[in-house]
């Protein structure tokens, strides 16, 4: 063997830990969490070790290799057409039967296979044990036990991957169906062979999928004679079993999976209901579930606010204290302005205003993602989502949107249909991301009190529901329903939570921070050149006369389209103060907070929208939100005049 | 013993059922079957508040199934 470079694909059901294994092997930064459907696109990374180089591909989690969802097509085509040298099938050991259903289909694809029996600890906690040697024999593929979140078994996994790749014999396992099905598969394989039909899939796989009525393979075969044979064979199967051919095959595949699972699992002791089951009685209760959910949400935001405002004051004061020292450096007034008011105020805003809120927020979000609770929220909100023409799964990208709208827009791919995806993506852009949280907590909560911040969130959620309901009326098609595997609760692993938080923070430090500083310098230059007022005056009719904000606030909103936290940073930059109560009335603070929340998706989100839905629909969202924000901003301004100065 | 066929959505909690059939289009049925809801399969209803989704234990793991879908899955109760 001369070849030293190999492609290895990670495939398996949703939420079994593929991305955790991927991150451990490649040092990659795939977002992970305890809910199905995080990885919507394949991710690639490299591992060079012991003289071989692995190109590792993390595929989206799927339940089957048919083609009813985008993820299934992505995974199937990758395995069939890119011909990876090896597929590592990551299997949830504690849920062997269901996972084997997918393994069996991988075997049908005739690829060299290694099985990673992941989450082995959970299986043992259930009092169960898997005989891995027997499993390995039955599947005719090496089996490795792993606990990826604890970094256990990954060395063994690498060793087995290496051995399998370097071994001379290419083992291709086979699984046999019942006699009736098997004989018909053979008939089809013969036909395909005789006619020398060119396919990107192995004949046996194609024959099985043809019997299962797979539309893509039917199209690829495109031979009337074969297709009529398929039809005839399907009818025969229906005659014998009284069910459609695809049902017969799926049932048999599940029966094989059950048989294998049963023969390798032994029970060591009985376990009573787990804490998770007990907890679900509250978390999924039709009354207490919501109470708990609301308490959790309030708890998170209040913690972030308390923590944030404390450190915000501390850090800002500490950094501002350098000003006298700085001013002693003899510089021209121009450079004084650029360097202190531009660069340093930018640094202070980034560290003093943004970081103290964003860091704890990301930490708690990672905690929530890792716990398994998110899927419970999806369960609870399924009915509400239906009123907006979506279903519970849409809650996952919406929650993800609290961190950042960009991955959340991509995350809408877990919705099954285009209409649902677009609808969900529109709602995602209205979800207050961490940058907007900074504004709401750092401005509204800090200067008006937490209750007003709470009010803004409530208004935003009401808006999301109303927009959802209206759009649902105008967008054609009935919503599809929820069907989702409920992940088990997992004790969050601190190392993983911290890493997740750091991945998100890194984005802020490396991308947002420079932008904040540059924007602050630019605005300082504008001020020095006297350009701010003409811009402000141009915006005045809308910003001041209608929405009631100070004219210069309009300028900050322009910058905010770049990144939402810039609005607040620019406000501090223009007025040279972080005491926002001295520049805006309470009413203005409230309206400003609300408007920044909804007025436009930031540039990065627009790019994501464009990529997923095209220019036309992105423009529609942007224009719609701008108009909506102006109208609602004006409306709130008028209403609040009655209560607030 | 009375084995009435009824929609999954109407079955009360802690009941064991056997999947009988589905009323729905090809893709719909296909998706359910690939999640393990094949005819003949035994499932246990873990949670059914009669307003939200139904949670069933099937093939060793729990599935959340929206009410709309659950009312299109026909089952019969298994008495032990």
XYZ file of C-alpha atoms in Angstrom:
725
model
C 0.000 0.000 0.000
C 1.474 3.322 -1.062
C -1.559 5.388 -0.413
C -1.239 7.391 2.777
C -4.222 9.680 2.370
C -7.759 8.466 2.957
C -11.246 9.856 3.062
C -13.286 8.716 6.051
C -16.962 9.608 6.406
C -18.836 9.723 9.705
C -22.422 8.594 9.230
C -25.262 7.622 11.517
C -28.584 8.589 13.046
C -29.282 12.066 14.344
C -27.880 12.963 17.763
C -25.592 9.984 18.295
C -22.401 12.011 18.660
C -20.907 12.143 15.169
C -19.916 15.771 15.526
C -18.389 15.143 18.946
C -16.246 12.391 17.445
C -15.443 14.653 14.501
C -14.289 17.431 16.817
C -12.226 15.029 18.908
C -10.514 13.516 15.881
C -9.885 16.679 13.884
C -9.823 19.360 16.553
C -12.658 20.858 14.532
C -15.257 23.312 15.674
C -18.504 21.655 14.688
C -21.376 22.967 16.769
C -22.675 20.209 18.985
C -25.590 19.881 21.349
C -28.105 17.377 22.585
C -30.852 17.623 19.985
C -31.392 16.032 16.608
C -30.532 17.977 13.447
C -27.627 20.281 14.343
C -25.400 19.244 11.487
C -27.252 20.238 8.349
C -24.292 20.328 6.049
C -21.307 18.092 5.766
C -18.199 19.362 7.523
C -14.640 18.424 6.663
C -11.454 18.213 8.674
C -8.080 16.514 8.717
C -6.174 14.238 11.038
C -2.550 13.398 10.433
C -1.167 10.782 12.743
C 1.133 7.768 12.663
C 2.067 8.384 9.062
C -1.384 8.520 7.552
C -3.550 11.463 6.681
C -7.300 11.209 7.135
C -9.712 13.532 5.430
C -12.693 13.243 7.746
C -16.190 14.174 6.638
C -18.981 14.673 9.180
C -22.311 13.897 7.507
C -25.719 15.083 8.722
C -27.552 12.596 10.926
C -30.230 10.600 9.147
C -32.468 7.625 9.803
C -32.426 6.117 6.369
C -30.689 6.215 3.042
C -33.772 7.056 1.064
C -34.260 10.487 -0.386
C -37.063 12.220 1.424
C -34.985 14.921 3.030
C -32.073 17.049 1.951
C -29.789 15.538 4.584
C -30.505 12.028 3.376
C -29.620 12.961 -0.177
C -26.426 14.740 0.947
C -25.292 11.700 2.930
C -26.281 9.065 0.420
C -24.747 10.833 -2.564
C -21.552 11.478 -0.671
C -21.117 7.846 0.257
C -22.153 6.500 -3.140
C -20.500 9.008 -5.432
C -17.439 10.295 -3.593
C -16.437 6.756 -2.633
C -14.916 7.383 0.792
C -12.276 4.794 1.667
C -14.109 4.009 4.854
C -17.360 4.866 6.565
C -17.412 5.080 10.338
C -20.965 4.345 11.350
C -21.480 6.091 14.661
C -24.109 4.138 16.562
C -25.892 5.071 19.768
C -25.143 1.983 21.841
C -28.068 2.675 24.140
C -30.429 2.624 21.183
C -28.981 -0.188 19.149
C -32.058 -1.490 17.377
C -33.049 1.778 15.740
C -29.469 2.595 14.856
C -28.875 -0.789 13.244
C -31.690 -0.075 10.808
C -29.396 2.539 9.311
C -26.284 0.356 9.633
C -27.978 -2.294 7.526
C -28.499 0.206 4.735
C -24.871 1.290 4.904
C -23.960 -2.355 4.496
C -26.176 -2.459 1.411
C -24.146 0.408 -0.024
C -21.178 -1.976 0.092
C -18.663 0.331 1.700
C -15.855 -0.700 4.054
C -17.340 -0.103 7.474
C -16.234 0.468 11.056
C -18.855 0.664 13.794
C -18.307 3.098 16.676
C -20.569 2.037 19.546
C -20.881 5.472 21.080
C -22.526 6.656 24.310
C -21.588 3.332 25.809
C -21.848 4.792 29.313
C -25.554 5.458 28.844
C -26.126 1.848 27.855
C -24.342 0.663 30.973
C -26.350 3.040 33.116
C -29.421 1.286 31.796
C -28.005 -1.949 33.191
C -27.224 -3.353 29.746
C -24.206 -4.814 28.054
C -23.358 -5.388 24.400
C -21.258 -8.305 23.249
C -19.192 -6.401 20.752
C -17.344 -9.420 19.330
C -20.620 -11.071 18.483
C -21.939 -7.845 16.959
C -18.772 -7.551 14.945
C -19.241 -11.095 13.620
C -22.913 -10.602 12.790
C -22.273 -7.366 10.923
C -18.973 -8.541 9.507
C -17.343 -5.236 10.467
C -15.037 -4.101 13.284
C -16.793 -2.657 16.337
C -15.243 -0.137 18.775
C -16.789 1.076 22.017
C -16.528 4.829 22.540
C -17.716 7.528 24.919
C -16.897 10.502 22.761
C -17.895 13.255 25.196
C -15.389 11.858 27.667
C -12.820 11.312 24.957
C -12.854 7.574 25.664
C -12.226 4.930 23.049
C -11.129 7.368 20.355
C -7.563 6.049 20.310
C -8.936 2.561 19.728
C -11.212 3.942 17.054
C -8.280 5.521 15.257
C -6.326 2.278 15.523
C -9.156 0.258 14.001
C -9.722 2.852 11.277
C -6.039 2.673 10.406
C -5.936 -1.125 10.405
C -9.025 -1.361 8.243
C -7.713 1.187 5.773
C -4.317 -0.461 5.485
C -5.542 -4.052 5.338
C -5.281 -5.708 1.955
C -8.609 -7.493 1.906
C -11.549 -5.263 1.232
C -14.293 -6.718 3.360
C -17.772 -5.993 2.140
C -20.415 -7.300 4.512
C -23.769 -8.636 3.331
C -27.160 -8.911 4.947
C -29.807 -11.281 3.667
C -33.555 -10.648 3.667
C -36.345 -13.195 3.866
C -36.687 -15.699 1.036
C -39.448 -13.896 -0.902
C -37.685 -10.555 -0.845
C -34.225 -11.990 -1.384
C -35.202 -13.952 -4.504
C -36.726 -10.817 -6.028
C -33.672 -8.741 -5.244
C -31.621 -11.361 -7.068
C -33.885 -11.255 -10.115
C -33.442 -7.497 -10.315
C -29.681 -7.624 -9.787
C -29.427 -10.110 -12.666
C -31.495 -7.865 -14.917
C -29.421 -4.803 -14.087
C -26.238 -6.773 -14.716
C -27.400 -8.234 -18.028
C -28.468 -4.886 -19.334
C -25.194 -3.353 -18.120
C -27.087 -0.406 -16.670
C -24.680 2.275 -15.511
C -25.412 3.320 -11.934
C -23.595 5.251 -9.256
C -24.783 2.698 -6.705
C -24.042 -1.018 -6.274
C -26.562 -3.216 -8.107
C -27.842 -4.864 -4.961
C -28.476 -1.526 -3.281
C -30.194 -0.244 -6.414
C -32.342 -3.372 -6.669
C -33.490 -3.037 -3.045
C -34.215 0.652 -3.451
C -36.100 0.003 -6.680
C -38.355 -2.394 -4.814
C -38.748 0.343 -2.212
C -39.896 2.686 -4.975
C -36.972 5.098 -4.682
C -37.662 7.892 -7.197
C -34.024 8.957 -7.745
C -32.845 5.446 -8.553
C -35.834 4.821 -10.785
C -34.854 7.912 -12.726
C -31.236 6.830 -12.928
C -32.160 3.371 -14.205
C -34.589 4.797 -16.743
C -35.228 1.499 -18.474
C -38.899 0.719 -19.142
C -38.387 -3.030 -19.123
C -36.653 -3.059 -15.758
C -39.134 -0.671 -14.266
C -42.019 -2.845 -15.375
C -40.270 -5.849 -13.805
C -39.964 -3.850 -10.601
C -43.659 -3.169 -10.700
C -44.454 -6.830 -11.249
C -42.191 -7.928 -8.375
C -43.706 -5.316 -6.072
C -47.172 -6.620 -6.848
C -46.072 -10.167 -6.097
C -44.711 -9.071 -2.723
C -47.938 -7.268 -1.981
C -49.834 -10.411 -2.894
C -47.784 -12.540 -0.501
C -47.534 -10.166 2.468
C -50.632 -8.041 2.154
C -48.550 -4.871 2.459
C -46.800 -2.589 -0.018
C -43.361 -3.773 -1.081
C -41.601 -0.884 0.656
C -43.409 -1.666 3.898
C -42.393 -5.301 3.578
C -38.748 -4.394 3.075
C -38.644 -1.812 5.859
C -40.330 -4.259 8.231
C -37.875 -6.990 7.368
C -34.961 -4.648 7.813
C -36.263 -3.692 11.228
C -36.803 -7.347 12.054
C -33.166 -8.075 11.195
C -32.059 -5.108 13.310
C -34.160 -6.367 16.237
C -32.804 -9.855 15.919
C -29.207 -8.666 15.921
C -29.809 -6.259 18.805
C -31.514 -8.934 20.870
C -28.773 -11.461 20.348
C -25.939 -9.142 21.433
C -27.531 -7.244 24.329
C -27.643 -8.780 27.770
C -29.300 -7.260 30.792
C -27.154 -7.165 33.884
C -29.608 -5.555 36.253
C -32.951 -3.804 36.194
C -33.101 -0.042 36.367
C -36.086 1.806 37.700
C -37.382 4.914 35.979
C -34.518 7.322 35.444
C -34.317 10.834 36.790
C -34.922 11.985 33.244
C -38.287 10.185 33.076
C -39.247 11.733 36.345
C -38.136 15.158 35.236
C -40.087 14.847 31.990
C -43.272 14.558 34.021
C -42.743 18.221 34.886
C -40.931 19.441 31.777
C -43.537 18.033 29.396
C -46.622 18.627 31.527
C -49.273 20.633 29.733
C -49.289 23.196 32.539
C -46.107 22.894 34.618
C -44.059 22.428 31.490
C -44.782 25.990 30.406
C -44.273 27.374 33.888
C -40.908 25.669 34.034
C -39.998 26.881 30.553
C -40.855 30.496 31.366
C -38.953 30.323 34.657
C -35.897 28.904 32.911
C -36.012 31.624 30.279
C -36.414 34.428 32.784
C -33.727 32.863 34.942
C -31.259 32.803 32.084
C -31.815 36.387 31.025
C -31.819 37.669 34.574
C -28.555 35.894 35.360
C -26.984 37.285 32.208
C -28.227 40.757 33.084
C -26.987 40.674 36.687
C -23.644 39.293 35.713
C -23.346 41.554 32.680
C -24.243 44.831 34.315
C -21.883 44.192 37.211
C -18.893 43.415 35.025
C -19.850 46.038 32.480
C -19.533 48.789 35.100
C -16.400 47.296 36.531
C -14.608 46.917 33.211
C -15.750 50.233 31.712
C -14.643 52.204 34.755
C -11.365 50.399 34.887
C -10.625 51.076 31.216
C -11.864 54.671 31.333
C -9.408 55.283 34.164
C -6.594 55.061 31.650
C -7.793 58.187 29.908
C -5.815 60.763 31.969
C -2.627 58.742 31.479
C -3.335 58.499 27.773
C -4.012 62.192 27.444
C -0.563 62.979 28.799
C 0.965 61.585 25.640
C 1.649 64.659 23.526
C -0.387 64.256 20.360
C -2.238 66.618 18.074
C -5.960 67.009 18.912
C -6.777 65.116 15.710
C -4.823 62.020 16.802
C -6.121 62.373 20.316
C -9.601 62.048 18.925
C -8.824 59.191 16.555
C -6.786 57.165 19.041
C -8.776 57.666 22.202
C -12.295 58.417 21.026
C -11.969 56.132 18.053
C -9.767 53.158 18.876
C -9.834 53.117 22.682
C -13.532 53.879 23.025
C -14.090 51.023 20.583
C -12.037 48.692 22.737
C -13.857 49.877 25.849
C -17.224 49.365 24.214
C -16.268 45.881 23.068
C -14.872 44.804 26.426
C -17.046 46.937 28.646
C -20.448 46.778 26.980
C -20.582 43.681 24.815
C -18.359 41.001 26.321
C -19.811 40.958 29.859
C -23.253 40.101 28.477
C -22.290 37.885 25.603
C -19.950 35.556 27.534
C -22.397 34.349 30.218
C -25.153 34.189 27.648
C -23.186 31.823 25.420
C -22.243 29.745 28.429
C -25.846 29.251 29.515
C -26.948 28.613 25.955
C -24.341 25.867 25.579
C -25.547 24.390 28.850
C -29.109 24.354 27.595
C -28.107 22.856 24.240
C -26.124 20.096 25.862
C -28.749 19.110 28.416
C -31.378 17.770 26.023
C -33.984 20.224 27.260
C -34.369 21.983 23.884
C -36.211 19.044 22.378
C -38.676 19.267 25.281
C -39.418 22.842 24.313
C -40.038 21.638 20.778
C -42.515 19.138 22.208
C -44.278 21.768 24.328
C -44.519 24.384 21.605
C -45.652 22.062 18.829
C -49.238 23.319 19.051
C -48.244 26.969 19.085
C -45.980 26.346 16.108
C -48.855 24.769 14.235
C -50.759 28.002 14.592
C -47.905 29.602 12.690
C -47.932 26.914 10.058
C -44.861 25.163 11.439
C -44.272 22.358 13.860
C -42.288 21.864 17.032
C -39.000 21.153 15.316
C -38.978 24.773 14.087
C -38.340 25.762 17.667
C -34.812 24.417 17.409
C -33.533 26.926 14.831
C -35.509 29.621 16.631
C -33.683 28.863 19.874
C -30.421 28.672 17.994
C -31.267 32.169 16.748
C -30.840 33.487 20.279
C -27.141 32.768 19.932
C -26.740 33.993 16.372
C -29.202 34.205 13.488
C -26.690 32.989 10.898
C -26.432 29.304 11.902
C -30.124 29.430 12.763
C -30.995 30.345 9.171
C -28.969 27.351 7.984
C -30.516 25.309 10.778
C -33.972 25.741 9.274
C -32.946 22.881 7.003
C -34.256 20.488 9.611
C -37.692 21.538 8.389
C -38.871 19.106 5.769
C -40.294 21.439 3.171
C -39.174 24.617 1.435
C -42.217 26.566 2.542
C -41.639 25.630 6.188
C -37.973 26.496 5.903
C -38.603 29.960 4.489
C -41.288 30.693 7.041
C -39.037 29.513 9.867
C -36.129 31.586 8.517
C -38.232 34.760 8.492
C -39.171 34.149 12.106
C -35.534 33.380 12.962
C -34.482 36.867 11.843
C -36.902 38.309 14.401
C -35.366 36.303 17.238
C -33.149 38.523 19.392
C -29.625 37.177 18.880
C -26.844 37.642 21.442
C -25.911 41.019 19.898
C -29.456 42.258 20.378
C -29.493 40.807 23.865
C -26.529 43.038 24.614
C -28.577 46.059 23.549
C -31.694 45.053 25.426
C -29.828 44.180 28.625
C -27.073 46.803 28.389
C -29.407 49.620 27.443
C -33.023 48.918 28.303
C -32.546 46.738 31.386
C -29.603 48.741 32.676
C -31.243 52.168 32.346
C -34.967 51.448 32.596
C -34.954 48.283 34.687
C -35.216 44.547 33.896
C -38.997 44.667 33.718
C -38.843 46.875 30.605
C -36.377 44.516 28.984
C -38.763 41.692 29.759
C -41.560 43.712 28.157
C -39.531 44.150 24.982
C -38.905 40.423 24.783
C -42.581 39.721 25.279
C -43.484 42.234 22.559
C -40.984 40.592 20.255
C -42.403 37.124 20.902
C -45.913 38.390 20.276
C -44.653 39.923 17.047
C -43.108 36.615 15.993
C -46.376 34.787 16.596
C -48.396 37.423 14.718
C -45.987 37.486 11.771
C -46.021 33.684 11.711
C -49.786 33.546 11.676
C -50.104 36.184 8.965
C -47.457 34.566 6.763
C -49.099 31.209 7.273
C -52.280 32.624 5.788
C -50.474 33.880 2.699
C -48.071 31.043 2.056
C -49.552 28.100 0.283
C -49.515 24.574 1.559
C -50.485 22.871 4.768
C -47.780 22.401 7.359
C -46.266 18.985 7.845
C -46.240 17.457 11.284
C -43.744 16.841 14.022
C -41.904 13.573 14.253
C -38.764 13.676 16.291
C -36.697 11.369 18.415
C -36.577 12.641 21.975
C -32.958 12.833 23.107
C -32.157 11.576 26.559
C -31.104 14.120 29.140
C -27.386 14.229 29.552
C -25.316 15.679 32.313
C -23.562 18.513 30.493
C -19.828 17.978 30.255
C -18.006 21.098 31.399
C -15.141 20.725 28.949
C -17.554 20.573 26.026
C -19.667 23.476 27.300
C -16.588 25.635 27.686
C -15.367 24.693 24.259
C -18.733 25.469 22.706
C -18.770 28.838 24.448
C -15.259 29.556 23.309
C -16.052 28.691 19.668
C -18.785 31.317 19.711
C -16.758 33.846 21.684
C -13.834 33.418 19.344
C -16.065 34.542 16.528
C -16.831 37.648 18.516
C -13.229 38.373 19.443
C -11.773 37.820 15.976
C -14.533 39.171 13.784
C -16.767 41.484 15.775
C -14.060 43.161 17.800
C -12.064 44.512 14.845
C -15.299 45.654 13.197
C -16.322 47.477 16.366
C -13.002 49.282 16.559
C -12.894 50.154 12.870
C -16.487 51.375 12.920
C -15.717 53.501 15.949
C -12.752 55.087 14.175
C -14.852 55.682 11.066
C -17.579 57.392 13.028
C -14.989 59.522 14.787
C -13.621 60.558 11.391
C -17.129 61.383 10.232
C -17.586 63.540 13.305
C -14.291 65.343 12.699
C -15.227 65.962 9.075
C -18.681 67.133 10.109
C -20.429 64.476 8.085
C -22.603 63.102 10.827
C -25.144 65.885 10.853
C -25.975 65.800 7.131
C -26.655 62.045 7.407
C -28.658 62.549 10.569
C -30.654 65.334 8.955
C -31.434 63.158 5.991
C -32.849 60.473 8.313
C -34.552 62.965 10.573
C -38.056 62.873 9.085
C -38.365 59.176 9.872
C -36.043 58.691 12.841
C -36.893 61.820 14.799
C -40.229 63.137 13.590
C -41.918 59.755 13.347
C -40.148 57.359 15.693
C -39.076 60.078 18.105
C -35.402 59.143 18.459
C -32.503 61.619 18.577
C -31.358 62.336 14.984
C -27.894 60.868 15.553
C -29.470 57.577 16.631
C -30.397 57.101 12.985
C -26.687 57.020 12.103
C -26.090 54.259 14.633
C -28.879 52.226 13.081
C -27.056 52.334 9.739
C -23.960 50.879 11.390
C -26.139 48.362 13.169
C -26.924 46.654 9.878
C -23.276 45.565 9.910
C -23.560 44.042 13.356
C -26.361 44.699 15.765
C -24.194 45.445 18.802
C -22.642 48.300 16.823
C -25.751 50.402 17.399
C -25.002 50.645 21.090
C -21.261 50.944 20.569
C -21.770 53.767 18.054
C -24.150 55.499 20.401
C -21.416 55.513 23.015
C -18.923 56.590 20.351
C -20.947 59.527 19.056
C -21.905 60.886 22.440
C -18.683 59.931 24.241
C -20.510 58.368 27.132
C -21.815 54.999 28.241
C -24.365 56.674 30.492
C -27.141 56.394 27.952
C -29.713 57.912 30.276
C -27.978 61.250 29.729
C -28.581 61.188 25.980
C -31.991 59.576 25.615
C -35.280 59.817 27.465
C -36.753 56.600 28.860
C -39.248 56.529 26.006
C -36.467 56.862 23.445
C -34.486 54.104 25.130
C -37.458 51.776 24.963
C -38.319 52.533 21.347
C -34.669 52.375 20.303
C -34.326 48.964 21.978
C -37.388 47.627 20.238
C -36.483 49.027 16.826
C -32.926 47.637 16.883
C -34.399 44.270 17.750
C -36.418 43.962 14.548
C -35.443 46.582 11.968
C -33.139 44.573 9.711
C -31.204 41.288 9.658
C -27.477 42.013 9.992
C -25.241 41.670 6.935
C -24.087 38.155 7.864
C -27.673 36.999 8.277
C -28.610 38.577 4.941
C -25.768 36.641 3.317
C -27.026 33.418 4.893
C -30.571 34.159 3.735
C -29.352 34.919 0.236
C -27.476 31.662 0.135
C -30.430 29.631 1.308
C -33.311 31.412 -0.391
C -31.914 33.722 -3.108
C -31.865 37.485 -3.562
C -35.523 37.980 -4.190
C -36.773 36.471 -0.989
C -33.942 38.038 1.031
C -34.826 41.504 -0.269
C -38.414 40.816 0.615
C -37.455 40.055 4.220
C -35.183 43.098 4.528
C -37.718 45.544 3.076
C -40.530 44.000 5.080
C -38.640 44.271 8.350
C -37.510 47.844 7.690
C -41.080 48.890 6.979
C -42.385 46.951 9.962
C -39.831 48.480 12.323
C -40.614 52.019 11.181
C -44.345 51.525 11.534
C -44.137 49.768 14.909
C -41.450 52.190 16.164
C -43.722 55.123 15.315
C -46.690 53.400 16.852
C -44.925 52.624 20.139
C -43.588 56.162 20.236
C -47.105 57.552 20.061
C -48.517 55.084 22.591
C -45.659 55.547 25.053
C -46.046 59.330 24.925
C -49.067 58.747 27.114
C -47.003 57.109 29.871
C -43.383 58.113 29.503
C -41.595 61.409 29.025
C -60.924 -9.265 24.398
C -61.917 -6.280 22.351
C -59.355 -4.997 19.919
C -60.838 -1.871 18.490
C -58.789 -0.035 15.881
C -58.293 3.628 16.674
C -55.996 6.577 15.946
C -52.835 6.771 18.023
C -53.859 10.264 19.086
C -56.805 8.844 21.031
C -54.922 6.236 23.026
C -54.361 7.082 26.679
C -51.021 7.116 28.473
C -49.266 3.936 29.569
C -51.051 1.807 27.011
C -49.364 -0.649 24.704
C -50.523 -0.666 21.120
C -49.739 -2.419 17.894
C -49.352 -0.358 14.730
C -51.985 -1.366 12.189
C -51.924 1.057 9.283
C -51.654 4.664 8.183
C -53.863 7.056 6.333
C -51.642 9.369 4.363
C -49.493 9.850 1.289
C -46.493 7.812 0.260
C -43.786 10.094 1.665
C -45.640 10.505 4.911
C -46.018 6.797 5.494
C -42.464 6.192 4.407
C -41.072 8.660 6.924
C -43.033 7.117 9.779
C -41.952 3.632 8.843
C -38.325 4.618 8.740
C -38.651 5.942 12.270
C -39.715 2.442 13.282
C -43.491 2.747 13.076
C -44.015 -0.276 10.853
C -47.259 -2.266 10.860
C -47.144 -4.962 13.510
C -44.691 -3.068 15.658
C -45.521 -2.709 19.359
C -45.358 0.804 20.797
C -46.028 2.182 24.249
C -47.725 5.522 24.776
C -45.597 7.432 27.263
C -47.395 10.735 27.184
C -50.622 11.938 25.664
C -52.153 15.076 27.066
C -54.798 15.005 24.330
C -53.815 18.515 23.252
C -50.097 18.442 22.460
C -47.966 15.878 20.658
C -47.942 12.219 21.666
C -44.780 10.625 22.997
C -44.377 6.951 22.223
C -41.675 4.467 23.003
C -40.882 2.382 19.964
C -37.786 0.462 18.908
C -36.048 1.314 22.166
C -36.321 5.074 21.983
C -38.955 7.736 22.434
C -40.534 9.613 19.560
C -42.508 12.831 19.739
C -45.324 12.716 17.222
C -47.460 15.758 16.457
C -51.210 15.387 16.957
C -51.954 15.714 13.259
C -49.693 12.808 12.432
C -50.765 10.788 15.442
C -54.375 10.939 14.294
C -53.364 9.365 10.980
C -51.667 6.376 12.579
C -54.121 3.586 13.249
C -53.379 1.210 16.108
C -55.028 -1.410 18.234
C -54.597 -1.734 21.951
C -52.627 -4.734 23.172
C -53.907 -6.197 26.426
C -51.449 -8.043 28.587
